[in-house]
CSV table of C-alpha atoms in Angstrom, one decimal:
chain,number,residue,atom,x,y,z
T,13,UNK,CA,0.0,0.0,0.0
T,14,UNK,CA,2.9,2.4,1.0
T,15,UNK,CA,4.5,1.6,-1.9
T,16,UNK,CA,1.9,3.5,-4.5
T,17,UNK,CA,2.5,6.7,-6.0
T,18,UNK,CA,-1.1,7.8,-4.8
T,19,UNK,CA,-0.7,7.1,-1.0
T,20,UNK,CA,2.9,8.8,-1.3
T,21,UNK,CA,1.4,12.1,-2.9
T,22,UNK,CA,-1.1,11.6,-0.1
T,23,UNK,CA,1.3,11.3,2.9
T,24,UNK,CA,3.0,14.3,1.2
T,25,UNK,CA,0.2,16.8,1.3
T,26,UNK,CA,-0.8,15.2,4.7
T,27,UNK,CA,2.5,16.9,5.7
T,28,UNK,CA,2.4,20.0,4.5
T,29,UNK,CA,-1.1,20.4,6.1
T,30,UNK,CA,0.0,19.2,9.3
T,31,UNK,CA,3.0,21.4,9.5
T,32,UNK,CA,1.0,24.3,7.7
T,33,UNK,CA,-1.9,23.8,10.6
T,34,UNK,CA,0.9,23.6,13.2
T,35,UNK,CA,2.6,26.8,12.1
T,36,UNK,CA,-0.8,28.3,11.9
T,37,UNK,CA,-1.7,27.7,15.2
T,38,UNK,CA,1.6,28.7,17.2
T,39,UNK,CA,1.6,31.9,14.8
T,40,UNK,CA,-2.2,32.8,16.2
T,41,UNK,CA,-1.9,31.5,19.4
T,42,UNK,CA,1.6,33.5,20.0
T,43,UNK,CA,0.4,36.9,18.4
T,44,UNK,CA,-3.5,36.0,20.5
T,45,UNK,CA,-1.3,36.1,23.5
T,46,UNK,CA,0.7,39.6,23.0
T,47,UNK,CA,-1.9,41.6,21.9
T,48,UNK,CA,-4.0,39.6,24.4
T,49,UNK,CA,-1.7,40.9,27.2
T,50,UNK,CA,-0.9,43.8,26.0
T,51,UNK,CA,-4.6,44.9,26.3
T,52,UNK,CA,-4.6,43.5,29.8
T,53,UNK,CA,-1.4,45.5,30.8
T,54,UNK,CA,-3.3,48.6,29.4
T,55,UNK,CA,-6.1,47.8,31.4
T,56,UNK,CA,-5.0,46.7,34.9
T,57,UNK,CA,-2.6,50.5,34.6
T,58,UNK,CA,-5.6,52.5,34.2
T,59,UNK,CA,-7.3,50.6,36.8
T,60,UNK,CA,-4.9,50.4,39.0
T,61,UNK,CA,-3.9,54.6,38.1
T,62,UNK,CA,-7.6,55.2,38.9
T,63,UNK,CA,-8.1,53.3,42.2
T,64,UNK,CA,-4.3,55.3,43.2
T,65,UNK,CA,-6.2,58.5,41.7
T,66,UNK,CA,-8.9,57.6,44.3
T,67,UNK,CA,-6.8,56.3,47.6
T,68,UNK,CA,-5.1,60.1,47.3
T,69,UNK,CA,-8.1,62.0,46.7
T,70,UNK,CA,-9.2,60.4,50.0
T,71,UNK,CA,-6.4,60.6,52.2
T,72,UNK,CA,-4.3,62.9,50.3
T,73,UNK,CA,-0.8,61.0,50.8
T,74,UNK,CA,0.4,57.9,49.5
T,75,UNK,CA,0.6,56.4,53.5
T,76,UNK,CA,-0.6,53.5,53.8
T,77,UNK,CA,-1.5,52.7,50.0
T,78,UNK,CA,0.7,49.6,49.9
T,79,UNK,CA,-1.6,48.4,53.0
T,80,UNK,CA,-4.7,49.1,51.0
T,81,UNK,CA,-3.7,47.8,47.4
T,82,UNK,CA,-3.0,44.3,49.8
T,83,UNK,CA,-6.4,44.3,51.0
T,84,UNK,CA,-7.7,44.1,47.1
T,85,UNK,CA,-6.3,41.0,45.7
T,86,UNK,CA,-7.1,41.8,42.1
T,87,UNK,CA,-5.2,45.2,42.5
T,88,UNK,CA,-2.4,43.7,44.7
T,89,UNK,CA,-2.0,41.4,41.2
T,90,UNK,CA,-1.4,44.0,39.2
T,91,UNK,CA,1.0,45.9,41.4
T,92,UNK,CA,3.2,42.7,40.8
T,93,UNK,CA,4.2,44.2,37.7
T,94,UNK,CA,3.8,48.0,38.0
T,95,UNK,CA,5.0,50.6,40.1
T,96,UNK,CA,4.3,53.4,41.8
T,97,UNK,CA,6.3,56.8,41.9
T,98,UNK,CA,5.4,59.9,43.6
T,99,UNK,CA,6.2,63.3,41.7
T,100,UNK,CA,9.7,63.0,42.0
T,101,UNK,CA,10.1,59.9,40.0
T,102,UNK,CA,10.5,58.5,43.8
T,103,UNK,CA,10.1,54.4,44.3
T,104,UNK,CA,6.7,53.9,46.9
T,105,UNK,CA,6.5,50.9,46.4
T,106,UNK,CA,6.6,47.5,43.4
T,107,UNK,CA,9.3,47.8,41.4
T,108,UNK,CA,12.0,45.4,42.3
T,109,UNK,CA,15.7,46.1,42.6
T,110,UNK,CA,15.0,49.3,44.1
T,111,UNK,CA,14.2,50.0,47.6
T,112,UNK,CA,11.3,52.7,48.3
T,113,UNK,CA,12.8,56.1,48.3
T,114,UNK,CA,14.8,55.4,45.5
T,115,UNK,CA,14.9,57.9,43.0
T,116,UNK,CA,14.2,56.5,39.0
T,117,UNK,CA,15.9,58.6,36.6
T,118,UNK,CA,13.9,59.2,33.4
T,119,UNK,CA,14.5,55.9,31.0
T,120,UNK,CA,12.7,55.8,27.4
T,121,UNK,CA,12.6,51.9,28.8
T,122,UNK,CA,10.0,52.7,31.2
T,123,UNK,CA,6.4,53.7,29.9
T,124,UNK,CA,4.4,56.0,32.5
T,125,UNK,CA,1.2,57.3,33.1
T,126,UNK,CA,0.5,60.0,35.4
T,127,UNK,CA,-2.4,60.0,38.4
T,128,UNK,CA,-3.8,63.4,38.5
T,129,UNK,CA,-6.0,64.3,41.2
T,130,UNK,CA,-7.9,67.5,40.5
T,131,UNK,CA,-6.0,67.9,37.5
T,132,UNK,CA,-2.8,68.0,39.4
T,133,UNK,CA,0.4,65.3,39.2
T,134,UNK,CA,0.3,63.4,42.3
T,135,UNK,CA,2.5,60.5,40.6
T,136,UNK,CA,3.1,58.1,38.6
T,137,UNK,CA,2.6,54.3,37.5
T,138,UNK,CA,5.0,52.5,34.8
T,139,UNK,CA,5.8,49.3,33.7
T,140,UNK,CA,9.1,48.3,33.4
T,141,UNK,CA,10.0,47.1,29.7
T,142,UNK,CA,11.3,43.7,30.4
T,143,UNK,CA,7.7,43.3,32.1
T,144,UNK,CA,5.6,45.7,30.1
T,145,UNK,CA,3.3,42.6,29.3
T,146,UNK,CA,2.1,40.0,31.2
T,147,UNK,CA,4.2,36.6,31.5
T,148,UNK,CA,2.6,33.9,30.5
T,149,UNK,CA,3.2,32.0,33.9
T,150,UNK,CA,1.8,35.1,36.0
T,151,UNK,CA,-1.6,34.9,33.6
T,152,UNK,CA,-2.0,30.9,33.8
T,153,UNK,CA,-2.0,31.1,37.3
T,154,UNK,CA,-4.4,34.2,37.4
T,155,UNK,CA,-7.6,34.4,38.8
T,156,UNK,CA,-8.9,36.6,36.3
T,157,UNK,CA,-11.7,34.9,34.3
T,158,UNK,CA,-10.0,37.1,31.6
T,159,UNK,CA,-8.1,33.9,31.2
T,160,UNK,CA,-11.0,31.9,29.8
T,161,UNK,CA,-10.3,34.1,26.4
T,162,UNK,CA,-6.7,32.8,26.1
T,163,UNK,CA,-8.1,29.2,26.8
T,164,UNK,CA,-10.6,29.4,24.3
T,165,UNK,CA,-8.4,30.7,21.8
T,166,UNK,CA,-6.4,28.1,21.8
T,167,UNK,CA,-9.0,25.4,21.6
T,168,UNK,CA,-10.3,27.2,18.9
T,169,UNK,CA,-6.8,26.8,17.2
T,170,UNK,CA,-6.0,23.3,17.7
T,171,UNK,CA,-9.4,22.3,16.5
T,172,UNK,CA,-8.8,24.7,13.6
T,173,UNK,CA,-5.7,22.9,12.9
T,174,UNK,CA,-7.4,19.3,13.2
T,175,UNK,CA,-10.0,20.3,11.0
T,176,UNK,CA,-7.4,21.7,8.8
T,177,UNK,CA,-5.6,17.9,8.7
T,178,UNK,CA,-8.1,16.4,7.8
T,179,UNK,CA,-9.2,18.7,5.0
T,180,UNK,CA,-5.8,18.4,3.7
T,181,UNK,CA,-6.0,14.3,4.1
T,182,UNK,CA,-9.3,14.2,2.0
T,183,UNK,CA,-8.3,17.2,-0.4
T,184,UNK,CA,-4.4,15.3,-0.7
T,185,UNK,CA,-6.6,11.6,-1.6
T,186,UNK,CA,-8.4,13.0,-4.0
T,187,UNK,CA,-5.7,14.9,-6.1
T,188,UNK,CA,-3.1,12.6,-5.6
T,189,UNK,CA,-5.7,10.3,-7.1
T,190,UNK,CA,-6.3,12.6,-10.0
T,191,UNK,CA,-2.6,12.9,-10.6
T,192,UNK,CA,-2.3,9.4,-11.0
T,193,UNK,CA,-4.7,8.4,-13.1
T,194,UNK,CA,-2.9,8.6,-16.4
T,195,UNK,CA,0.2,6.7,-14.6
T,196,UNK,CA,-2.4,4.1,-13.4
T,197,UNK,CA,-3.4,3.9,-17.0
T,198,UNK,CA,-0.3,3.7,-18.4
T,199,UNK,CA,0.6,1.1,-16.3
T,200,UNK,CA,-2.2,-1.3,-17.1
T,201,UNK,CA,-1.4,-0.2,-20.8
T,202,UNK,CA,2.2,-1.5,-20.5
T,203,UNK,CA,1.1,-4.8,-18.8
T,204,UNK,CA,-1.4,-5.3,-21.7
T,205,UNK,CA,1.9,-4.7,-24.4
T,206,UNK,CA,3.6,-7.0,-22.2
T,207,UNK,CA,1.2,-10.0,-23.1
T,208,UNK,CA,1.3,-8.8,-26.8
T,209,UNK,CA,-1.5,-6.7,-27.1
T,210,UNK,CA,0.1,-4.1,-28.9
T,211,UNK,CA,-3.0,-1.8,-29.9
T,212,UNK,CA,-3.0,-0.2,-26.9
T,213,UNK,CA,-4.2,3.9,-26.5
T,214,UNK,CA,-4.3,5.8,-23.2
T,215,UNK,CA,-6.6,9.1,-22.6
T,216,UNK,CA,-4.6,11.9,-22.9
T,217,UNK,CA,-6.1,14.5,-19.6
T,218,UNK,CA,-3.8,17.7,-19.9
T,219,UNK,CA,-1.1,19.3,-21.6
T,220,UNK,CA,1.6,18.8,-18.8
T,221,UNK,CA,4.5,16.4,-18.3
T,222,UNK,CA,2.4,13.5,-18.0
T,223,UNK,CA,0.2,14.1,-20.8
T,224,UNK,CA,3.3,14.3,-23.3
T,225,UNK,CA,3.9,11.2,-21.6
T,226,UNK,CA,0.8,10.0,-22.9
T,227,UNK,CA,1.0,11.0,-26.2
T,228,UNK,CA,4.3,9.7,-26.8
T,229,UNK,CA,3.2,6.2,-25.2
T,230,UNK,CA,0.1,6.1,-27.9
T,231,UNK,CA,2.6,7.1,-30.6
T,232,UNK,CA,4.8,4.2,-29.8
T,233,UNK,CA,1.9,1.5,-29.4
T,234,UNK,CA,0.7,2.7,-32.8
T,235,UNK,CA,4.1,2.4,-33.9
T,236,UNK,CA,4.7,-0.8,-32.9
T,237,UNK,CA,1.4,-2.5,-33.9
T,238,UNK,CA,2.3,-0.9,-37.4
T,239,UNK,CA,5.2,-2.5,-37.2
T,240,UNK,CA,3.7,-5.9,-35.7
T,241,UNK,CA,1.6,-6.0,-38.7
T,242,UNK,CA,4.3,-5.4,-41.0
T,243,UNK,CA,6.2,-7.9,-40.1
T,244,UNK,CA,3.4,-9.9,-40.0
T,245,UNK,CA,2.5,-9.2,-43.6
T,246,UNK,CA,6.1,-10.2,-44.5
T,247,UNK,CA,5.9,-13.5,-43.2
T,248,UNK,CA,2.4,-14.2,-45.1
T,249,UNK,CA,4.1,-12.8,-48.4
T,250,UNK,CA,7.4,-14.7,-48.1
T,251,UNK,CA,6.0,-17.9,-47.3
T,252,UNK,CA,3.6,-17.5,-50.3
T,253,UNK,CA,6.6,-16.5,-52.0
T,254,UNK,CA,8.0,-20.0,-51.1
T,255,UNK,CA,5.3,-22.1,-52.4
T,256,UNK,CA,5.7,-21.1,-56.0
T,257,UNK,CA,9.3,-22.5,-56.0
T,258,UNK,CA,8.6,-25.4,-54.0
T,259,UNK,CA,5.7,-26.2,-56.2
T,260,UNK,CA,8.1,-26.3,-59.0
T,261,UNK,CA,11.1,-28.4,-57.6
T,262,UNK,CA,8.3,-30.6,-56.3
T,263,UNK,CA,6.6,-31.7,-59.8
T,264,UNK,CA,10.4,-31.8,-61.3
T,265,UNK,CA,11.0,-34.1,-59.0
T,266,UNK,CA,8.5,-36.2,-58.5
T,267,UNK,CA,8.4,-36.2,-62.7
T,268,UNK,CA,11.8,-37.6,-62.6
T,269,UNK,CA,11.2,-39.6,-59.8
T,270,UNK,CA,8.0,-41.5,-62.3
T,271,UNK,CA,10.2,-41.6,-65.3
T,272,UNK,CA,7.8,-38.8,-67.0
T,273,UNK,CA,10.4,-36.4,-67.9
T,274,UNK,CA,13.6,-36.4,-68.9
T,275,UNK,CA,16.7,-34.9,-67.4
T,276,UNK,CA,19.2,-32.5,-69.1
T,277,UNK,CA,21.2,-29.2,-69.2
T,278,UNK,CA,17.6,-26.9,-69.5
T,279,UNK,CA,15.9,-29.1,-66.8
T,280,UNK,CA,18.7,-28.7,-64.2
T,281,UNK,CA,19.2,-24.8,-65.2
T,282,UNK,CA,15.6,-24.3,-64.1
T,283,UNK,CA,15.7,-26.6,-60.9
T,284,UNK,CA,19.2,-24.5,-59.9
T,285,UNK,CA,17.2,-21.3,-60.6
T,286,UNK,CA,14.2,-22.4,-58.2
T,287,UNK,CA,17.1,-23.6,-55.4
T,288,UNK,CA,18.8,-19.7,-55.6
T,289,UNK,CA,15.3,-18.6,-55.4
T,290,UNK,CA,14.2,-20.5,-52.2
T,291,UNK,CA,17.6,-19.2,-51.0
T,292,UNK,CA,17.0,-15.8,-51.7
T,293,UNK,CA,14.2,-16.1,-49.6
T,294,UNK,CA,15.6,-18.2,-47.0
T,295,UNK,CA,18.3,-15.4,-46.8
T,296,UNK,CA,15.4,-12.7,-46.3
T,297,UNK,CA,13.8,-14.4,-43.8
T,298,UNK,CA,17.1,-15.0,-41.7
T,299,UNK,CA,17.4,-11.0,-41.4
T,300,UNK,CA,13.9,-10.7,-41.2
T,301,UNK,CA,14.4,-13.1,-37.4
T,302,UNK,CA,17.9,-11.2,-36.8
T,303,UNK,CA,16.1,-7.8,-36.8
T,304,UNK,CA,13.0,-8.6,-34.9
T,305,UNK,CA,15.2,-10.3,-32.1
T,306,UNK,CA,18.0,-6.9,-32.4
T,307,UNK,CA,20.6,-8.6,-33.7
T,308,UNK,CA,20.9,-7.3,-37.7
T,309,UNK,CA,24.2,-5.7,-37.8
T,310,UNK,CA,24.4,-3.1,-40.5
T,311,UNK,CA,27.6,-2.6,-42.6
T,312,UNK,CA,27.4,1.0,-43.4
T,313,UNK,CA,29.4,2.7,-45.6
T,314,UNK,CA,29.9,6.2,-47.2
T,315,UNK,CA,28.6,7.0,-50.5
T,316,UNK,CA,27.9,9.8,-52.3
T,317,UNK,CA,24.1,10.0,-53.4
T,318,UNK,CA,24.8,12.0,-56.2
T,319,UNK,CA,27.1,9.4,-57.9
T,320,UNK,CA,24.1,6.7,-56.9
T,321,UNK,CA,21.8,8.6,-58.6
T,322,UNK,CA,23.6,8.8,-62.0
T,323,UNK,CA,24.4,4.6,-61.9
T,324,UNK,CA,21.1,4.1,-60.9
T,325,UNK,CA,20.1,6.4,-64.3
T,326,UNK,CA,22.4,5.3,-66.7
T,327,UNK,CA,21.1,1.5,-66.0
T,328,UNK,CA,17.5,2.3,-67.1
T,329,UNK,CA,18.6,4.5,-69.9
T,330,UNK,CA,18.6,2.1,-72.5
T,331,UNK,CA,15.1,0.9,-71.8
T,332,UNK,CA,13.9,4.3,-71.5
T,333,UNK,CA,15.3,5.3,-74.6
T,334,UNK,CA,13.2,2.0,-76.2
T,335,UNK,CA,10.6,3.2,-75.2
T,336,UNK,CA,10.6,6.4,-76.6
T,337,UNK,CA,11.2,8.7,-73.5
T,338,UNK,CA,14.5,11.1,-73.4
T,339,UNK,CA,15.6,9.9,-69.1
T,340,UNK,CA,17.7,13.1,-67.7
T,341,UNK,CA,19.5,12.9,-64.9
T,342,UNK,CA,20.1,15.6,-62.1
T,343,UNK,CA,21.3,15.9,-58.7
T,344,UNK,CA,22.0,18.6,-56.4
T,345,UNK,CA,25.7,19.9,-56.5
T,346,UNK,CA,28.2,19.1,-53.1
T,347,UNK,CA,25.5,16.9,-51.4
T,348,UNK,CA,26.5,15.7,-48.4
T,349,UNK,CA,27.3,11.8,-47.9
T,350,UNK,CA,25.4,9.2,-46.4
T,351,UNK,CA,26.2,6.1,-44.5
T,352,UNK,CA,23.8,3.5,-45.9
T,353,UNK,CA,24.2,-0.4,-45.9
């Protein structure tokens, strides 16, 4: 089964699909994930800069604020990955690696949004850049039922890719069954030659590699069964051929043999002419077996056709001038040898 051209062209499409579905899915799922996160990270900083906005419109410091962000789990989640700076660019608290009271100088790789209370500055929240979205490790182990999405999207993309499989499997079956057609035909063709049917024609389907293939197979079989009947016509004609001498040789024979005729010089003359005949034909018939089995070697040799021409001429002549016609001869000048047997 493995072995046929279809199921090969099959397996082959089978694997593009699977790696095309495959490449698919990581390529959505991956770019689902960023933009997924980086709309989360947009989100939780203007929460989290509007709950801050709130804590110091009520108390009017930031004392206490770390205190109250613990006491809300979902903001005390997303202070694991922002930071909070007073006017001065001063740590309050979240960013690691620096202690509260540490002043941040300004850093293109930190992105900031200001809290304004009353339309004043009261500081700041950023996200560092080698956290400005959300790790995947901190969001699989999230609470937030904003996680579903992520799951769901990559259900959604592994059935996608399943579906995609299979539609590649059915889709691959079926063309590499088309594109195989004309070799399956071909194939049963050649068998058919190889039990002598030589009339054999294939459909030709397209115009392509395979369909040239076609062609050429149907010129060949015609070819051959030309051929075939050629040969075959041969054989009827030279075995006729040796009837008519046989038939002669036989009653000389056999009239000699009864005493009806008499031998002498004219009698034996003919017989010898019959026996050159038969082998004459005996002769033909041996090259006729060498070339249908391959082995006719030909004895080529130059000649010029132009000098074959004019012997060929001056032996009908004679007779042509007997009969009354005037035979010209002409060739070409400086034609070009042949090799000819």
């Amino acid at each position: 089964m493995f072995h046929s051209l279809a199921t090969k062209l099959t397996l082959a499409f089978l694997l593009v699909g699977v790696v095309g579905a495959i490449l698919v899915a990581l390529l959505v799922g991956i770019r689902t994930r960023s933009e997924f996160d980086r709309f989360l990270t947009s989100r939780d900083r203007d929460t989290v800069t509007q709950a801050l906005s709130s804590y110091y419109a009520a108390n009017g410091s930031w004392a206490g604020v770390e205190q109250s962000l613990a006491d809300d789990p979902r903001l005390a989640f997303y202070m694991r990955r922002l930071t909070l700076l007073d006017t001065d660019r001063s740590v309050i608290l979240g960013l690691r690696g620096y202690p509260p009271g540490a002043t941040l100088p300004d850093d293109d790789n930190l992105t900031s949004q200001p809290i304004r209370v009353d339309g004043q500055v009261v500081g700041y929240v950023l996200v560092p850049a080698a956290e400005r979205f959300v790790r995947s490790a901190d969001r699989d182990h999230s609470p937030l039922p904003e996680m579903d999405f992520i799951q769901r999207v990559a259900w959604a993309a592994a059935v996608s890719a399943i579906v995609a499989v299979l539609i590649a499997l059915v889709l691959g079956s079926l063309l590499a069954r088309t594109l195989t057609r004309p070799v399956r035909e071909l194939t049963l063709a050649t068998q058919a030659m190889a039990e002598g049917k030589l009339d054999q024609q294939v459909r030709v389907r397209s115009r392509d590699e395979i369909g040239q293939l076609a062609a050429s197979f149907n010129r060949m079989t015609s070819d051959l069964a030309r051929a075939s009947q050629a040969r075959k016509q041969m054989t009827a004609d030279l075995a006729h051929d040796l009837r008519t001498p046989l038939s002669i040789l036989r009653g000389y024979t056999e009239g000699l043999k009864d005493g009806r005729i008499q031998g002498g010089p004219a009698l034996y003359s003919v017989m010898h002419s019959e026996v050159e005949h038969l082998r004459h034909l005996v002769e033909d018939l041996r090259v006729l077996s060498l070339a249908d089995s391959g082995e006719l070697s030909l004895n080529r040799r130059s000649i010029d056709p132009g000098a074959l021409i004019e012997r060929a001429g001056l032996a009908h002549i004679v007779h042509a001038e007997q009969q009354g016609l005037s035979l010209q001869i002409e060739s070409a000048p400086d034609l070009p040898s042949v090799a000819v047997d």
